[in-house]
Amino acid sequence: MELLNLTTSNSVRPSRAEPFIKWAGGKQALLAQILPLFPSDFECYYEPFVGGGSVFFALNHSRAFVNDENGWLIDTYQALRDNFKAVARELDKLPNTKEDFLRVREVDPSSLSVEKRAASFIFLNKTCFRGLFRVNKKGQFNVPYGEYQRRYYSIENLAAVSKALKQVKFSTGDFEDCLVDVTRNDFVYFDPPYYKVGGFSDFNRYTAGQFREPQHLRLASLCNELDDKGVRWAVSNSDTPFIREIFKGYRLETIHARREINLNSQNRDIKELLVLNY
Ligand SMILES: C[S@@+](CC[C@H](N)C(=O)[O-])C[C@H]1O[C@@H](n2cnc3c(N)ncnc32)[C@H](O)[C@@H]1O
């Protein structure tokens, strides 16, 4: 692992990468509980619901395959891998005002160059309300402006992100489709949208699709198939009777999280699960 070093203005030397966006369900605060439970030795690391990548970046494994159903997010990873400086230059052109936010939000990302598309994704994430990603039924981003004065990026971190992504394989799509080549020497970490706790559900965040009981059941049966093949995996989810039931028979570890439960930012201790088949 290299240490961060900003040597001259045009040579940025990367340190360990951190997530470059805020992402609902991000695991940054839980890394110290989750990572020690991962196997110590495996060949390829798979993360089918990579999101903001907090676990992926912290693990810093030499071979990795990451996937997310959110194509705009995966395009942003690829643009940063290929040319983070061009993405940073595009971000520098975007002022943080409500007018600019609404203007950028209106533009169809598929009409933009790869660098501009990545820049608008990061810009919207940093300036929208609470860094949420929510789209309407047509897949159009519809989170309101957040009125924050935060930096869009750190160039040292983008350099580190770009470097960390160099050997990574990407795909956009459903979690089931990215595991075709997985072997018993590999390890898979699944961090899906969580099953609802009380009335609260993650289902309409992140993508236009939904993640409800049928999708959780589909994930559990995929895990059973992988288990039969001897592939090791870990799954994060809420500590609920439904999740305990569909993963019955596997090792369950409790993870302690603190969640914001309302707009006044009151926090509450919440128990989550890490289900393991090893
Ligand atoms: C809980 S988040 C992952 C958070 C991530 N571990 C982090 O630390 O930022 C769940 C992710 O699953 C993605 N997703 C939702 N449905 C999916 C599906 N059917 N297949 C693959 N990814 C999906 C969402 O776009 C979202 O990024």
Short mmCIF file of N, CA and C and ligand atoms in Angstrom, two decimals, residues 19 21-28 31 45 47-56 67-71 73 77 133 171-178 189-194 202-203 205-211 215 218 236, ligand 1:
data_model
loop_
_atom_site.label_atom_id
_atom_site.label_comp_id
_atom_site.label_asym_id
_atom_site.label_seq_id
_atom_site.Cartn_x
_atom_site.Cartn_y
_atom_site.Cartn_z
N PRO A 19 -14.36 5.93 -0.60
CA PRO A 19 -15.50 6.22 -1.48
C PRO A 19 -15.52 7.69 -1.89
N ILE A 21 -18.23 9.09 -3.24
CA ILE A 21 -19.61 9.57 -3.13
C ILE A 21 -20.17 9.16 -1.77
N LYS A 22 -21.26 9.84 -1.41
CA LYS A 22 -22.02 9.42 -0.24
C LYS A 22 -23.07 8.45 -0.77
N TRP A 23 -23.25 7.32 -0.11
CA TRP A 23 -24.18 6.32 -0.68
C TRP A 23 -25.04 5.73 0.43
N ALA A 24 -26.35 5.73 0.25
CA ALA A 24 -27.24 5.16 1.26
C ALA A 24 -26.86 3.71 1.53
N GLY A 25 -26.75 3.35 2.79
CA GLY A 25 -26.37 1.97 3.12
C GLY A 25 -24.87 1.76 3.08
N GLY A 26 -24.10 2.84 2.90
CA GLY A 26 -22.63 2.73 2.86
C GLY A 26 -22.12 2.08 4.16
N LYS A 27 -21.05 1.30 4.03
CA LYS A 27 -20.60 0.49 5.17
C LYS A 27 -19.38 1.09 5.87
N GLN A 28 -19.03 2.33 5.55
CA GLN A 28 -17.81 2.92 6.09
C GLN A 28 -17.72 2.77 7.61
N LEU A 31 -16.93 -1.01 8.89
CA LEU A 31 -15.81 -1.78 8.36
C LEU A 31 -15.07 -2.57 9.44
N TYR A 45 -12.19 -11.30 -5.51
CA TYR A 45 -13.23 -10.74 -4.65
C TYR A 45 -14.38 -10.26 -5.53
N GLU A 47 -18.11 -8.31 -5.60
CA GLU A 47 -19.10 -7.52 -4.86
C GLU A 47 -20.24 -7.14 -5.81
N PRO A 48 -21.33 -7.94 -5.81
CA PRO A 48 -22.40 -7.74 -6.78
C PRO A 48 -23.28 -6.51 -6.53
N PHE A 49 -23.23 -5.92 -5.32
CA PHE A 49 -24.01 -4.70 -5.03
C PHE A 49 -23.01 -3.64 -4.53
N VAL A 50 -22.14 -3.17 -5.38
CA VAL A 50 -20.98 -2.43 -4.86
C VAL A 50 -21.31 -1.05 -4.30
N GLY A 51 -22.35 -0.38 -4.82
CA GLY A 51 -22.72 0.95 -4.30
C GLY A 51 -21.53 1.89 -4.26
N GLY A 52 -21.36 2.56 -3.11
CA GLY A 52 -20.25 3.52 -2.96
C GLY A 52 -18.90 2.84 -2.76
N GLY A 53 -18.88 1.52 -2.58
CA GLY A 53 -17.62 0.77 -2.59
C GLY A 53 -16.81 0.86 -1.31
N SER A 54 -17.43 1.18 -0.17
CA SER A 54 -16.62 1.33 1.04
C SER A 54 -15.90 0.03 1.41
N VAL A 55 -16.57 -1.11 1.26
CA VAL A 55 -15.93 -2.39 1.59
C VAL A 55 -14.88 -2.73 0.54
N PHE A 56 -15.24 -2.54 -0.71
CA PHE A 56 -14.31 -2.83 -1.80
C PHE A 56 -13.00 -2.02 -1.64
N ASN A 67 -20.05 -5.11 -9.38
CA ASN A 67 -21.27 -4.94 -10.16
C ASN A 67 -22.25 -4.07 -9.39
N ASP A 68 -23.09 -3.39 -10.12
CA ASP A 68 -24.24 -2.72 -9.52
C ASP A 68 -25.28 -2.56 -10.62
N GLU A 69 -26.55 -2.55 -10.21
CA GLU A 69 -27.60 -2.38 -11.20
C GLU A 69 -27.65 -0.94 -11.70
N ASN A 70 -27.04 -0.04 -10.94
CA ASN A 70 -27.05 1.37 -11.30
C ASN A 70 -25.94 1.64 -12.33
N GLY A 71 -26.35 1.74 -13.59
CA GLY A 71 -25.39 1.88 -14.68
C GLY A 71 -24.63 3.20 -14.64
N LEU A 73 -23.72 4.78 -12.01
CA LEU A 73 -22.68 4.60 -10.99
C LEU A 73 -21.48 3.82 -11.56
N TYR A 77 -17.44 4.88 -12.09
CA TYR A 77 -16.22 4.13 -11.69
C TYR A 77 -15.28 4.00 -12.90
N PHE A 133 -29.73 8.78 -3.83
CA PHE A 133 -29.93 8.50 -5.25
C PHE A 133 -31.32 7.91 -5.38
N SER A 171 -19.35 -4.79 -14.09
CA SER A 171 -20.54 -5.04 -14.89
C SER A 171 -21.70 -4.26 -14.30
N THR A 172 -22.68 -4.01 -15.15
CA THR A 172 -23.91 -3.33 -14.75
C THR A 172 -25.03 -4.32 -14.93
N GLY A 173 -25.77 -4.56 -13.88
CA GLY A 173 -26.90 -5.48 -14.07
C GLY A 173 -27.32 -6.11 -12.77
N ASP A 174 -28.08 -7.17 -12.91
CA ASP A 174 -28.61 -7.86 -11.75
C ASP A 174 -27.51 -8.70 -11.07
N PHE A 175 -27.58 -8.79 -9.74
CA PHE A 175 -26.55 -9.50 -8.98
C PHE A 175 -26.33 -10.94 -9.45
N GLU A 176 -27.38 -11.57 -9.95
CA GLU A 176 -27.23 -12.98 -10.33
C GLU A 176 -26.34 -13.16 -11.54
N ASP A 177 -26.32 -12.15 -12.40
CA ASP A 177 -25.64 -12.31 -13.69
C ASP A 177 -24.13 -12.10 -13.62
N CYS A 178 -23.63 -11.63 -12.51
CA CYS A 178 -22.19 -11.28 -12.49
C CYS A 178 -21.35 -12.40 -11.87
N TYR A 189 -19.04 -10.91 -1.46
CA TYR A 189 -19.73 -10.14 -0.41
C TYR A 189 -20.97 -9.49 -1.03
N PHE A 190 -22.13 -9.84 -0.48
CA PHE A 190 -23.40 -9.28 -0.96
C PHE A 190 -23.90 -8.22 0.02
N ASP A 191 -24.12 -7.02 -0.48
CA ASP A 191 -24.70 -5.97 0.37
C ASP A 191 -25.92 -5.38 -0.34
N PRO A 192 -27.03 -6.12 -0.35
CA PRO A 192 -28.21 -5.68 -1.10
C PRO A 192 -28.94 -4.55 -0.39
N PRO A 193 -29.90 -3.88 -1.07
CA PRO A 193 -30.81 -3.01 -0.34
C PRO A 193 -31.44 -3.84 0.78
N TYR A 194 -31.50 -3.28 1.98
CA TYR A 194 -31.93 -4.10 3.12
C TYR A 194 -33.42 -4.42 3.11
N ASP A 202 -35.68 -0.07 1.81
CA ASP A 202 -34.69 0.50 0.89
C ASP A 202 -35.13 0.38 -0.56
N PHE A 203 -36.36 -0.14 -0.79
CA PHE A 203 -36.65 -0.68 -2.12
C PHE A 203 -36.59 0.34 -3.24
N ARG A 205 -34.74 3.05 -3.53
CA ARG A 205 -33.53 3.83 -3.68
C ARG A 205 -32.66 3.22 -4.77
N TYR A 206 -31.67 3.92 -5.17
CA TYR A 206 -30.57 3.42 -6.01
C TYR A 206 -30.87 3.24 -7.50
N THR A 207 -31.95 2.57 -7.83
CA THR A 207 -32.24 2.27 -9.25
C THR A 207 -33.75 2.35 -9.43
N ALA A 208 -34.18 2.21 -10.68
CA ALA A 208 -35.63 2.25 -10.93
C ALA A 208 -36.29 0.94 -10.50
N GLY A 209 -35.50 -0.12 -10.32
CA GLY A 209 -36.05 -1.42 -9.94
C GLY A 209 -36.40 -1.48 -8.46
N GLN A 210 -36.95 -2.58 -8.03
CA GLN A 210 -37.35 -2.71 -6.63
C GLN A 210 -36.62 -3.89 -6.00
N PHE A 211 -36.50 -3.86 -4.70
CA PHE A 211 -35.87 -4.97 -4.00
C PHE A 211 -36.75 -5.33 -2.81
N GLN A 215 -36.93 -10.63 -4.38
CA GLN A 215 -35.50 -10.45 -4.68
C GLN A 215 -34.65 -11.01 -3.54
N ARG A 218 -34.62 -14.68 -3.94
CA ARG A 218 -33.75 -15.04 -5.08
C ARG A 218 -32.29 -15.00 -4.64
N SER A 236 -24.80 -9.04 4.00
CA SER A 236 -25.30 -8.08 4.99
C SER A 236 -26.80 -7.92 4.82
C1 LIG B 1 -26.83 -1.24 0.33
S1 LIG B 1 -26.28 -0.63 -1.23
C2 LIG B 1 -24.62 -1.14 -1.25
C3 LIG B 1 -23.79 -0.23 -0.36
C4 LIG B 1 -22.29 -0.46 -0.49
N1 LIG B 1 -21.86 -1.69 0.14
C5 LIG B 1 -21.55 0.71 0.14
O1 LIG B 1 -20.83 0.54 1.12
O2 LIG B 1 -21.71 1.83 -0.36
C6 LIG B 1 -27.11 -1.64 -2.36
C7 LIG B 1 -26.73 -1.48 -3.84
O3 LIG B 1 -27.41 -2.48 -4.60
C8 LIG B 1 -27.73 -1.96 -5.90
N2 LIG B 1 -28.81 -2.80 -6.43
C9 LIG B 1 -30.16 -2.74 -6.21
N3 LIG B 1 -30.79 -3.76 -6.82
C10 LIG B 1 -29.82 -4.51 -7.44
C11 LIG B 1 -29.81 -5.72 -8.20
N4 LIG B 1 -30.95 -6.38 -8.48
N5 LIG B 1 -28.63 -6.20 -8.65
C12 LIG B 1 -27.47 -5.55 -8.40
N6 LIG B 1 -27.40 -4.39 -7.68
C13 LIG B 1 -28.55 -3.89 -7.21
C14 LIG B 1 -28.08 -0.52 -5.63
O4 LIG B 1 -27.91 0.28 -6.79
C15 LIG B 1 -27.11 -0.14 -4.49
O5 LIG B 1 -25.95 0.49 -4.99
#
